[in-house]
């Protein structure tokens, strides 16, 4: 049930300014508070949106982490697509059955 | 009868957050005009409080204690929890209705088992509707959540039961109350498929909703909904609760699938209130 | 039928935490022997998992999201959340039953709206029972909470409905399951009146409980209960849920009001299981 | 609704070891995270069990704070009684209707 802890990390980060400060200033201590695998911790250290998506993090949680990392909207969508191309389909969570996705907006296709 | 208004509207964060990226600005402004009309209808109803039945997105509720529904009984809330620059809505305080909400909760609890909360950080699921419906944030708000996010989800027939219980509760108090349900229909929010909309599925759902056809509304199955309407389709629970609460026919005031940058088929509707609900 | 055992027992923290202060050690040891007998009965039932319906005390659930009930669907828990020296129970890991609990939750949700939780820090409300009933912590536990602490409380008739729903859920799965309800009867826990016990009220309640008299059990009123049985009296919800789940008569195996240092009338009972529940 | 925040402070303290460390090492920062009146903050600074009980803190929350402060059980009960004698009846919360209390145990009466 490690996905639970990975999502909990991001849930706390999304809603708690103290956690956000800690993420910026003392990430290792913050990571220690959660029961994470090495792959998960590394994805959080590197802000690896694509891998986090493949690991099963819900987009409703992930998109706010991307905003926190100041990743622009269409770049965020593209990072998830790249994650699937690199790591394969989503492994767990609600999206476990989803595929690659494509760009559905005229605005995004221009980028 | 103290329920004085019932309606539904979309809440996707792009509606405010990506407004500046829209190419089809005519359609966007038509949508905004429909929302402004809804604002005036609520105002004209004389509502003293607005219940917002939302499908929030892991802002307050997580799998460490995920209630089927929760009612806010606080005296004040804050929002948005998201980065204000991202959502394009400034962070603000929103008045609650502690006493009224507590009375409604006690009445609802007679038949439906709600959680309650004295604090709540509103996410886009509530802030986007409030931005259009009470832009001065001067109407007391009672937030409600239905779990549309983390399985096991609230069953559709229980979302209906909740709507009925909420109507009974509203009709048991002297205050005039408006209620809106805010969700999406088919959509794939915050995923690589963001912007995908199944217009056919949406129109079929909206047809059932406007007819307030209980059996047809409750016949959806989560596995099929996920396949045809995405995870966002789970949010039909909020619209179904409004149909149950209103007990009357709906009037679809606006729908478009032509704003995929908003990542949802944009919807505005109101319901007549059946006194015998 | 896969529910194989139903019983109730007291959970007050003094039962372990203040055991060394007791003057009436003979009565204390008689109580402990009754709990050990309950342990053996559960073991002999062949139960593969133990559901503990508890009334926890602001350890996991607070008024920021207070569910009427919650079911634990985690694979592991930890406890006690209290200072181990204070409770005299060492901190330990307790195995959960994630898959079974999730199946039960989905079934219960058809009629009763439970919250669910993937993590849970057990307080004395669960740890004291486990200390006696599964001292090696080798039986998978499914924790359940009913809100007996923070008003608006879960109505008694809904606690009954929950017990019925849980029974239906247990009977729908192949596993053999034991269930215990753990609360207090009259008591004034952690207040200046700690140690006060209304034995007459307790015996009247236990009489209704052992007869499994639904109407008599559901006729209590919270204001009267608070007056006659203290805040601790709100915890009758857990015992009522067990009566509903069992559907059979109770057998009172132990009761005493002679251990006020434990701050509760100490109780152990089991129920026969009505197949037509 | 200040009792809500006061109880929330103690709820967090009871369940979170990080908050417990902060209580011991950096109490003012911890207090700043909660919306408390001066009377409430002071009661927490001084570990004033009697006043906290009168302010309406639930005993199920308060007794763990007392244990955290290493206050012995019967002393904890006595502190609540002293609080009522000094500050008057419980002002809010579930216990708002309760009175003074007495010792109900032979074990406690000997102390
Ligand atoms: Fe949504
Ligand atoms: Fe208790």
XYZ file of C-alpha atoms and ligand atoms in Angstrom:
778
model
C 0.000 0.000 0.000
C 2.944 2.308 -0.630
C 0.927 4.397 -3.097
C -1.115 5.436 -0.072
C 1.931 6.977 1.592
C 3.176 8.572 -1.619
C -0.173 10.243 -2.167
C -0.352 11.198 1.519
C 2.974 13.015 1.133
C 1.598 15.069 -1.736
C -1.778 15.564 -0.047
C -0.017 17.080 2.975
C 2.281 19.149 0.781
C -0.655 20.528 -1.198
C -2.552 21.727 1.865
C 0.107 22.701 4.395
C 2.370 25.729 4.050
C 4.698 24.406 6.754
C 5.217 21.257 4.696
C 5.826 23.423 1.622
C 8.564 25.330 3.439
C 10.059 22.055 4.618
C 9.982 20.697 1.061
C 12.081 23.653 -0.029
C 14.445 23.854 2.941
C 14.661 20.422 4.518
C 13.294 17.854 2.091
C 15.068 14.855 3.595
C 13.458 15.371 7.015
C 10.060 15.695 5.387
C 10.610 12.497 3.379
C 11.568 10.680 6.586
C 8.070 11.290 7.965
C 6.560 9.046 5.268
C 6.891 5.348 4.545
C 8.220 5.547 0.983
C 10.194 3.283 -1.336
C 13.465 4.541 -2.832
C 11.789 4.924 -6.226
C 9.076 7.051 -4.643
C 11.472 9.208 -2.619
C 13.597 9.809 -5.695
C 10.597 10.771 -7.784
C 9.766 13.370 -5.122
C 13.358 14.610 -4.883
C 13.456 15.102 -8.641
C 9.888 16.343 -9.075
C 9.446 13.568 -11.640
C 5.816 14.132 -12.676
C 5.911 11.383 -15.309
C 7.095 8.701 -12.902
C 4.685 9.823 -10.178
C 1.824 9.523 -12.649
C 2.952 6.023 -13.628
C 3.248 5.082 -9.936
C -0.449 5.867 -9.652
C -0.663 9.318 -8.081
C -4.103 10.757 -8.764
C -4.045 13.716 -11.157
C -6.115 15.760 -8.732
C -3.184 15.522 -6.338
C -0.436 15.607 -8.928
C -1.540 18.730 -10.784
C -1.161 20.821 -7.628
C 2.327 19.462 -7.062
C 3.112 20.456 -10.643
C 1.719 23.941 -9.982
C 3.828 24.117 -6.815
C 6.886 23.264 -8.939
C 5.790 26.059 -11.320
C 5.314 23.683 -14.215
C 3.065 25.216 -16.841
C -0.251 23.402 -17.616
C 0.539 21.990 -21.052
C 4.022 21.018 -19.918
C 2.407 19.127 -17.030
C 0.244 17.121 -19.430
C 3.253 16.416 -21.637
C 5.357 15.219 -18.685
C 2.725 12.591 -17.861
C 2.735 11.408 -21.484
C 6.525 11.196 -21.421
C 6.316 9.229 -18.172
C 4.117 6.621 -19.790
C 6.373 6.454 -22.844
C 9.397 5.893 -20.602
C 8.022 3.739 -17.773
C 4.986 2.016 -19.291
C 1.332 2.129 -18.260
C 0.058 3.390 -14.913
C 0.796 0.708 -12.328
C -1.745 1.318 -9.557
C -4.570 3.516 -8.362
C -7.664 4.724 -10.134
C -5.887 5.249 -13.435
C -4.331 1.769 -13.589
C -6.334 0.985 -16.700
C -5.558 4.169 -18.671
C -3.342 4.490 -21.713
C -1.236 7.196 -23.257
C -3.492 10.145 -23.824
C -3.234 12.776 -26.445
C -3.747 16.500 -26.659
C -7.440 17.360 -26.907
C -7.236 21.134 -27.097
C -6.428 23.467 -29.936
C -4.614 25.585 -27.383
C -2.356 22.680 -26.354
C -1.641 21.414 -29.861
C 0.002 24.704 -30.750
C 2.656 24.380 -28.043
C -41.002 25.185 1.902
C -37.621 26.698 2.624
C -35.601 25.348 -0.278
C -35.919 28.218 -2.728
C -33.445 27.355 -5.495
C -31.752 24.242 -6.886
C -29.293 24.143 -9.745
C -26.105 22.603 -11.093
C -22.937 23.997 -12.622
C -19.440 22.911 -13.643
C -16.434 23.583 -11.403
C -13.293 22.604 -13.315
C -10.280 24.728 -12.356
C -9.588 25.670 -15.955
C -12.832 27.697 -16.011
C -10.989 30.431 -14.137
C -7.366 29.266 -14.210
C -7.050 28.837 -17.975
C -9.572 31.470 -19.039
C -6.792 33.541 -20.606
C -5.706 30.642 -22.835
C -9.101 30.124 -24.500
C -9.284 30.661 -28.241
C -13.071 30.437 -28.497
C -13.677 33.481 -26.334
C -17.228 33.949 -27.648
C -18.276 30.549 -26.303
C -16.399 31.179 -23.062
C -18.212 34.454 -22.515
C -21.543 32.837 -23.313
C -20.785 30.327 -20.536
C -19.837 33.079 -18.116
C -23.073 34.897 -18.944
C -25.073 31.774 -18.101
C -23.263 31.570 -14.763
C -24.029 35.211 -14.091
C -27.686 34.537 -14.839
C -27.558 31.719 -12.281
C -26.098 34.177 -9.769
C -29.033 36.522 -10.315
C -31.562 33.702 -10.022
C -30.113 32.703 -6.652
C -30.132 36.306 -5.521
C -33.730 36.764 -6.682
C -34.772 33.630 -4.790
C -34.089 35.450 -1.524
C -31.738 32.706 -0.358
C -30.138 33.429 3.004
C -27.572 30.661 2.625
C -26.132 28.616 -0.234
C -25.402 24.910 0.087
C -22.707 23.810 -2.359
C -22.704 20.060 -2.953
C -19.246 19.489 -4.350
C -16.889 16.718 -5.289
C -13.669 17.917 -3.762
C -10.286 16.671 -4.853
C -8.170 15.483 -1.912
C -8.009 18.949 -0.404
C -9.671 18.087 2.913
C -10.569 14.428 2.604
C -8.049 11.669 2.110
C -8.039 7.904 2.462
C -7.063 8.260 6.126
C -10.705 9.134 6.840
C -12.788 9.338 3.698
C -16.441 9.996 4.430
C -19.237 9.141 2.012
C -20.414 12.716 2.585
C -19.414 15.584 4.799
C -21.284 18.759 5.742
C -19.422 21.882 6.850
C -20.717 23.319 10.119
C -18.017 25.966 10.547
C -18.587 29.680 10.933
C -15.898 30.614 8.418
C -13.888 28.930 5.686
C -10.958 29.833 3.510
C -10.006 29.217 -0.061
C -8.760 28.465 -2.548
C -6.357 25.877 -1.195
C -4.670 25.894 -4.594
C -2.074 28.439 -5.665
C -4.187 31.577 -6.307
C -2.081 32.412 -9.362
C -2.775 28.982 -10.812
C -6.524 29.128 -10.175
C -6.754 32.891 -10.827
C -8.907 33.312 -7.723
C -7.537 35.313 -4.806
C -7.336 33.701 -1.385
C -10.213 34.858 0.782
C -12.397 34.132 3.806
C -15.878 32.801 3.130
C -18.674 33.075 5.702
C -20.231 29.845 6.948
C -23.606 29.220 8.580
C -22.648 27.227 11.685
C -25.976 27.117 13.451
C -28.099 26.442 10.374
C -25.674 23.825 9.086
C -25.713 22.018 12.429
C -29.505 21.895 12.450
C -29.527 20.568 8.888
C -26.892 17.974 9.791
C -28.917 16.673 12.732
C -31.950 16.271 10.505
C -30.045 14.624 7.641
C -28.460 12.177 10.117
C -31.842 10.638 10.802
C -31.637 8.750 7.517
C -28.201 9.370 5.980
C -24.913 9.086 7.843
C -22.942 12.240 7.171
C -19.618 13.311 8.584
C -19.370 16.936 9.697
C -16.478 19.387 9.729
C -15.868 22.656 11.569
C -13.100 23.691 9.190
C -12.649 23.279 5.474
C -10.188 24.639 2.965
C -12.214 25.134 -0.191
C -10.641 23.854 -3.385
C -11.636 24.763 -6.937
C -14.666 22.479 -6.629
C -16.273 25.115 -4.415
C -14.234 28.253 -5.176
C -14.926 28.280 -8.932
C -18.713 28.175 -8.340
C -18.482 30.837 -5.609
C -16.366 33.064 -7.852
C -19.325 33.279 -10.228
C -22.318 32.872 -7.890
C -21.310 35.094 -4.960
C -18.320 37.099 -6.172
C -18.383 39.344 -3.092
C -18.342 36.267 -0.805
C -21.158 37.789 1.216
C -23.627 34.882 1.166
C -23.193 32.297 3.970
C -22.017 29.005 2.490
C -22.645 25.445 3.680
C -20.140 23.170 1.938
C -21.016 19.556 1.308
C -18.809 16.877 -0.117
C -19.731 13.584 -1.754
C -16.876 11.141 -2.213
C -16.425 10.930 -5.988
C -12.640 10.488 -5.835
C -11.352 7.647 -3.683
C -12.928 4.196 -4.091
C -14.982 2.732 -2.510
C -17.102 5.644 -3.750
C -20.488 6.671 -2.404
C -23.055 4.507 -4.263
C -25.339 6.445 -6.627
C -28.515 5.406 -4.843
C -27.099 6.731 -1.567
C -26.239 10.051 -3.235
C -29.917 10.150 -4.192
C -30.912 9.322 -0.589
C -28.660 12.130 0.590
C -30.372 14.608 -1.749
C -33.773 13.575 -0.394
C -32.562 13.862 3.207
C -31.088 17.285 2.542
C -34.379 18.460 1.039
C -36.274 17.195 4.079
C -33.794 19.003 6.314
C -34.062 22.279 4.357
C -37.834 22.135 4.521
C -37.663 21.679 8.305
C -35.986 25.039 8.991
C -37.366 28.566 8.571
C -34.428 29.960 6.553
C -34.586 30.314 2.775
C -31.916 28.110 1.269
C -30.430 27.688 -2.194
C -28.524 24.584 -3.215
C -26.213 23.938 -6.149
C -24.504 20.738 -7.177
C -21.174 21.138 -8.821
C -19.302 18.428 -10.580
C -18.381 17.436 -14.049
C -19.991 15.088 -16.469
C -17.582 13.140 -18.692
C -14.028 14.333 -18.249
C -10.490 13.141 -17.605
C -9.235 15.880 -15.320
C -5.538 16.414 -14.662
C -4.545 13.360 -16.727
C -2.887 13.118 -20.134
C -6.429 12.873 -21.526
C -7.384 16.266 -20.105
C -9.660 18.011 -22.583
C -11.332 14.829 -23.783
C -15.121 15.151 -23.587
C -17.702 12.490 -24.506
C -20.432 14.813 -25.701
C -22.818 11.998 -26.579
C -22.512 10.544 -23.086
C -22.944 13.996 -21.578
C -26.092 14.749 -23.534
C -27.622 11.398 -22.624
C -26.862 12.019 -18.932
C -28.212 15.573 -19.095
C -31.382 14.290 -20.753
C -31.955 11.875 -17.874
C -31.107 14.603 -15.391
C -33.473 17.198 -16.872
C -36.291 14.631 -16.897
C -35.311 13.824 -13.285
C -35.615 10.149 -14.192
C -34.504 8.455 -10.992
C -34.229 4.934 -12.386
C -32.273 6.071 -15.424
C -29.957 8.224 -13.304
C -29.244 5.437 -10.840
C -28.609 2.832 -13.533
C -25.070 4.034 -14.246
C -22.326 1.650 -13.244
C -18.922 2.938 -12.110
C -16.902 0.663 -14.381
C -18.850 1.771 -17.452
C -18.749 5.390 -16.302
C -14.971 5.231 -15.954
C -14.668 3.743 -19.434
C -17.025 6.182 -21.153
C -16.773 9.298 -19.015
C -13.435 9.108 -17.203
C -12.720 9.501 -13.539
C -14.419 12.882 -13.739
C -17.638 11.069 -14.606
C -17.805 9.845 -11.007
C -18.814 13.404 -10.121
C -22.325 12.836 -11.499
C -23.137 12.086 -7.838
C -23.408 15.786 -7.073
C -25.858 16.366 -9.945
C -27.890 13.305 -8.935
C -28.178 14.580 -5.353
C -29.579 17.871 -6.696
C -32.155 16.055 -8.819
C -33.249 14.168 -5.695
C -33.360 17.333 -3.596
C -35.358 19.293 -6.153
C -37.869 16.609 -7.043
C -38.732 18.624 -10.151
C -37.812 18.916 -13.806
C -34.584 20.503 -14.897
C -33.997 23.243 -17.413
C -30.663 23.045 -19.205
C -29.567 26.672 -19.505
C -26.146 26.080 -21.018
C -24.009 23.207 -22.260
C -20.998 23.115 -24.531
C -18.314 20.622 -25.417
C -16.513 23.346 -27.348
C -14.259 24.522 -24.519
C -11.985 21.502 -24.021
C -9.343 23.796 -22.546
C -11.656 23.844 -19.506
C -11.377 20.023 -19.468
C -15.125 19.472 -19.021
C -18.413 19.898 -20.840
C -19.505 23.208 -19.351
C -22.970 23.035 -17.840
C -25.490 25.335 -16.160
C -29.015 24.201 -15.235
C -31.753 24.881 -12.743
C -34.542 22.700 -11.376
C -38.118 23.357 -10.465
C -38.931 22.500 -6.863
C -41.591 19.915 -6.341
C -43.397 20.714 -3.109
C -44.184 17.061 -2.534
C -40.537 16.033 -2.857
C -23.186 -17.754 7.901
C -19.739 -16.310 8.373
C -20.220 -14.288 11.550
C -19.036 -16.796 14.143
C -18.845 -14.764 17.357
C -20.398 -11.593 18.783
C -19.698 -10.102 22.186
C -19.153 -6.924 24.159
C -16.569 -5.783 26.670
C -15.401 -2.657 28.487
C -12.391 -0.675 27.266
C -11.631 2.015 29.864
C -7.913 2.861 30.047
C -7.797 2.264 33.801
C -8.434 -1.447 33.185
C -4.772 -1.772 32.257
C -3.322 1.626 33.192
C -4.479 1.675 36.811
C -4.486 -2.081 37.461
C -1.668 -1.670 39.985
C -3.687 0.819 42.044
C -6.688 -1.469 42.622
C -7.472 -2.423 46.206
C -10.122 -5.028 45.355
C -7.714 -7.275 43.497
C -9.992 -10.317 43.794
C -12.742 -8.573 41.801
C -10.190 -7.255 39.336
C -8.823 -10.739 38.703
C -12.336 -12.134 38.322
C -12.873 -9.521 35.596
C -9.608 -10.426 33.891
C -10.599 -14.113 33.996
C -13.881 -13.293 32.244
C -11.939 -11.446 29.548
C -9.622 -14.411 29.144
C -12.623 -16.677 28.741
C -13.855 -14.340 26.012
C -10.463 -14.662 24.331
C -10.800 -18.450 24.316
C -14.353 -18.291 22.972
C -13.214 -16.157 20.058
C -10.301 -18.512 19.418
C -12.591 -21.546 19.563
C -14.987 -19.918 17.099
C -12.316 -20.277 14.418
C -12.477 -16.571 13.621
C -9.999 -15.489 10.931
C -10.465 -11.808 11.688
C -11.813 -9.726 14.556
C -13.929 -6.630 13.997
C -13.679 -4.242 16.945
C -16.538 -1.736 17.038
C -15.144 0.950 19.267
C -15.903 4.435 20.468
C -12.562 6.129 20.077
C -11.618 9.284 21.902
C -10.291 11.965 19.545
C -7.270 9.887 18.579
C -8.027 9.695 14.846
C -11.302 11.520 14.443
C -11.826 15.155 15.279
C -14.417 17.767 14.480
C -12.513 18.689 11.321
C -14.023 15.555 9.718
C -16.066 13.536 12.179
C -17.723 10.559 10.516
C -20.796 8.834 11.934
C -18.820 5.609 11.498
C -15.501 4.641 10.019
C -14.136 1.237 9.002
C -10.402 0.574 8.847
C -9.277 -0.936 5.550
C -5.539 -0.759 6.220
C -3.118 -3.672 6.144
C -1.443 -2.690 9.416
C -2.137 -0.417 12.369
C -0.224 0.815 15.373
C -1.091 1.471 18.971
C -1.506 2.571 21.598
C -1.465 6.242 20.662
C -1.329 7.030 24.385
C 1.849 7.024 26.434
C 2.583 3.288 26.839
C 3.676 3.859 30.446
C 0.352 5.538 31.199
C -1.744 2.812 29.572
C 0.614 -0.015 30.584
C 0.428 -1.477 27.088
C 3.549 -1.486 24.915
C 3.484 0.172 21.531
C 3.092 -2.437 18.806
C 2.024 -3.126 15.235
C -1.331 -4.808 14.751
C -2.199 -6.702 11.549
C -5.162 -5.451 9.525
C -7.303 -7.232 6.944
C -7.253 -4.806 4.016
C -8.959 -6.905 1.381
C -11.651 -8.358 3.643
C -12.357 -4.970 5.210
C -12.731 -3.357 1.792
C -15.231 -6.008 0.707
C -17.198 -5.541 3.912
C -17.137 -1.760 3.467
C -18.527 -1.957 -0.050
C -21.367 -4.151 1.163
C -22.159 -2.006 4.222
C -22.204 1.101 2.006
C -25.269 -0.193 0.197
C -27.419 0.849 3.155
C -25.228 2.706 5.657
C -22.808 5.495 4.766
C -19.488 4.682 6.364
C -16.209 6.496 6.080
C -13.125 4.346 5.535
C -9.517 4.732 6.620
C -6.273 3.175 5.425
C -4.440 4.148 8.599
C -5.481 4.309 12.223
C -3.632 4.850 15.474
C -5.442 2.672 17.977
C -6.249 4.284 21.304
C -7.242 2.513 24.519
C -10.724 1.938 23.093
C -9.214 -0.748 20.852
C -5.887 -1.533 22.551
C -7.367 -2.503 25.924
C -9.688 -5.079 24.296
C -6.854 -6.401 22.093
C -4.534 -6.690 25.092
C -6.931 -9.258 26.552
C -8.470 -10.823 23.439
C -5.420 -11.257 21.204
C -2.402 -10.624 23.439
C 0.036 -11.831 20.768
C -1.512 -9.423 18.228
C -1.657 -12.236 15.699
C -5.325 -12.032 14.705
C -6.122 -9.618 11.834
C -8.158 -6.697 13.155
C -10.776 -4.574 11.417
C -11.300 -1.434 13.493
C -14.642 0.342 13.386
C -15.570 3.597 15.033
C -18.972 4.980 15.921
C -19.050 8.656 16.856
C -19.958 8.659 20.560
C -17.823 11.700 21.415
C -18.436 14.831 19.380
C -22.031 16.005 18.899
C -23.965 15.726 16.635
C -23.554 12.038 17.587
C -24.599 9.081 15.478
C -28.308 8.489 16.250
C -29.022 5.228 18.103
C -31.291 3.870 15.384
C -28.526 4.391 12.838
C -26.053 2.523 15.079
C -28.593 -0.307 14.967
C -28.813 -0.013 11.163
C -25.039 -0.164 11.012
C -24.995 -3.381 13.063
C -27.527 -4.953 10.700
C -25.545 -3.837 7.646
C -22.329 -5.201 9.116
C -23.994 -8.550 9.772
C -25.272 -8.688 6.202
C -21.761 -7.860 4.984
C -20.131 -10.534 7.167
C -22.582 -13.112 5.945
C -21.742 -12.220 2.332
C -18.068 -13.229 2.562
C -16.521 -16.670 3.014
C -14.239 -15.780 5.929
C -15.131 -16.615 9.523
C -15.434 -13.342 11.435
C -15.753 -12.423 15.110
C -17.070 -9.039 16.231
C -16.887 -7.301 19.578
C -18.388 -4.018 20.645
C -16.429 -2.084 23.185
C -17.677 0.902 25.079
C -18.787 1.826 28.485
C -22.179 1.971 30.040
C -22.678 4.762 32.601
C -19.421 6.572 33.318
C -17.865 9.996 33.547
C -14.448 9.297 32.076
C -11.520 11.672 32.550
C -13.656 14.221 34.397
C -13.731 15.176 38.086
C -16.549 12.618 38.407
C -14.311 9.799 37.198
C -15.220 6.651 39.149
C -18.914 7.476 39.420
C -21.038 4.557 38.206
C -24.830 4.408 38.024
C -25.251 0.708 38.685
C -29.041 0.814 38.499
C -28.899 2.445 35.074
C -26.258 -0.022 33.937
C -28.286 -3.056 35.025
C -31.403 -1.748 33.308
C -29.445 -1.179 30.096
C -27.795 -4.595 30.297
C -31.189 -6.210 30.822
C -32.491 -4.589 27.630
C -29.288 -5.555 25.848
C -29.354 -9.220 26.926
C -32.997 -9.489 25.833
C -31.942 -7.790 22.587
C -35.024 -5.615 22.887
C -34.631 -3.263 19.946
C -37.377 -0.833 20.911
C -36.182 -0.570 24.513
C -32.559 -0.119 23.396
C -33.410 2.608 20.903
C -35.642 4.511 23.336
C -32.726 6.149 25.150
C -32.407 9.874 24.668
C -28.997 11.586 24.693
C -29.996 14.318 27.134
C -31.286 11.796 29.658
C -28.306 9.540 29.024
C -25.923 12.396 29.737
C -27.765 13.210 32.961
C -28.000 9.617 34.246
C -25.001 7.940 32.660
C -22.514 10.691 31.850
C -20.741 11.371 28.604
C -19.456 7.802 28.745
C -23.048 6.627 28.442
C -23.026 7.795 24.811
C -20.861 4.736 24.107
C -23.892 2.424 24.375
C -23.928 2.821 20.593
C -21.215 0.178 20.242
C -23.158 -2.332 22.336
C -26.368 -1.572 20.440
C -24.616 -2.214 17.114
C -23.540 -5.635 18.408
C -27.087 -6.510 19.487
C -28.250 -5.624 15.974
C -25.450 -7.613 14.332
C -26.039 -10.706 16.450
C -29.809 -10.776 16.251
C -29.782 -13.159 19.227
C -30.018 -13.139 23.004
C -27.127 -12.038 25.141
C -25.503 -13.805 28.038
C -24.016 -11.483 30.658
C -20.809 -13.210 31.697
C -19.475 -10.531 34.020
C -20.524 -7.177 35.445
C -19.317 -5.232 38.446
C -19.636 -1.695 39.728
C -17.078 -2.490 42.417
C -14.009 -1.339 40.510
C -14.593 2.431 40.261
C -10.859 2.942 39.897
C -11.430 1.607 36.361
C -13.988 4.421 35.930
C -16.639 2.171 34.385
C -18.950 -0.712 35.251
C -16.840 -3.581 33.939
C -18.745 -5.771 31.501
C -18.235 -8.959 29.483
C -21.024 -10.590 27.490
C -21.588 -12.730 24.431
C -24.527 -13.073 22.076
C -26.082 -15.995 20.279
C -26.192 -15.554 16.527
C -29.601 -15.617 14.966
C -29.277 -17.056 11.461
C -32.209 -15.005 10.282
C -30.688 -11.742 11.464
C -15.661 28.659 18.100
C -12.317 29.111 19.800
C -12.776 25.933 21.862
C -12.484 24.130 18.542
C -8.976 25.475 17.971
C -7.940 24.889 21.576
C -9.010 21.265 21.376
C -7.419 20.942 17.954
C -4.102 22.033 19.439
C -4.298 19.279 22.062
C -5.628 16.733 19.562
C -2.580 17.325 17.364
C -0.239 17.291 20.341
C -1.665 13.986 21.580
C -1.166 12.187 18.294
C 1.933 13.728 16.746
C 5.458 13.233 18.070
C 6.732 16.141 15.989
C 4.228 18.423 17.706
C 5.325 17.003 21.068
C 8.949 17.888 20.334
C 7.868 21.335 19.223
C 5.857 21.784 22.427
C 9.019 21.125 24.412
C 11.503 23.060 22.262
C 9.601 25.744 20.402
C 6.204 26.223 22.011
C 5.616 29.742 20.698
C 5.922 28.656 17.071
C 3.524 25.792 17.719
C 1.011 28.133 19.380
C 1.226 30.458 16.381
C -0.173 27.710 14.163
C -3.500 27.823 16.025
C -6.149 30.518 16.337
C -6.162 30.903 20.142
C -7.173 33.605 22.615
C -4.613 34.893 25.112
C -6.354 33.015 27.926
C -6.114 29.792 25.927
C -2.475 30.292 24.934
C -1.531 31.030 28.524
C -3.345 27.951 29.803
C -1.275 25.904 27.352
C 1.976 27.669 28.269
C 1.356 26.924 31.932
C -0.159 23.467 31.504
C -3.151 24.741 33.493
C -5.360 21.622 33.544
C -8.007 23.249 35.730
C -8.508 26.226 33.438
C -8.462 24.074 30.313
C -11.206 21.919 31.813
C -13.270 24.994 32.622
C -12.719 26.328 29.090
C -14.435 23.157 27.892
C -11.661 20.824 26.754
C -12.994 17.277 26.621
C -11.507 15.005 29.291
C -10.697 12.410 26.645
C -8.335 14.975 25.151
C -7.244 16.578 28.410
C -6.204 13.419 30.265
C -3.592 12.653 27.599
C -2.185 16.156 27.866
C -1.974 15.599 31.633
C -0.178 12.285 31.046
C 2.174 14.074 28.634
C 2.924 16.589 31.405
C 3.572 13.600 33.716
C 0.736 14.533 36.037
C -0.341 11.536 38.101
C -3.959 10.315 37.709
C -5.440 11.437 41.013
C -3.581 14.743 40.790
C -5.159 15.214 37.347
C -8.653 14.750 38.791
C -7.870 17.141 41.633
C -6.554 19.811 39.265
C -9.884 19.818 37.428
C -11.734 20.203 40.731
C -9.468 23.086 41.684
C -10.094 24.660 38.286
C -13.835 24.683 38.905
C -13.365 26.053 42.416
C -11.222 28.848 41.057
C -12.847 29.687 37.702
C -16.432 28.496 38.102
C -18.395 25.927 36.104
C -17.364 24.559 32.714
C -18.089 27.238 30.133
C -18.511 25.345 26.867
C -18.395 21.962 25.209
C -19.989 18.683 26.174
C -19.413 19.219 29.883
C -20.950 22.689 30.030
C -23.677 21.395 32.312
C -21.450 19.542 34.825
C -20.681 20.579 38.380
C -17.831 20.052 40.800
C -17.298 16.336 41.029
C -15.988 14.380 43.944
C -13.698 11.425 44.460
C -15.505 8.163 43.780
C -12.706 5.691 44.467
C -11.326 4.347 47.719
C -7.942 4.508 46.065
C -8.300 8.229 45.336
C -9.731 9.210 48.729
C -6.573 8.033 50.470
C -4.374 10.460 48.575
Fe -13.999 17.918 -10.047
Fe -14.528 5.096 26.007
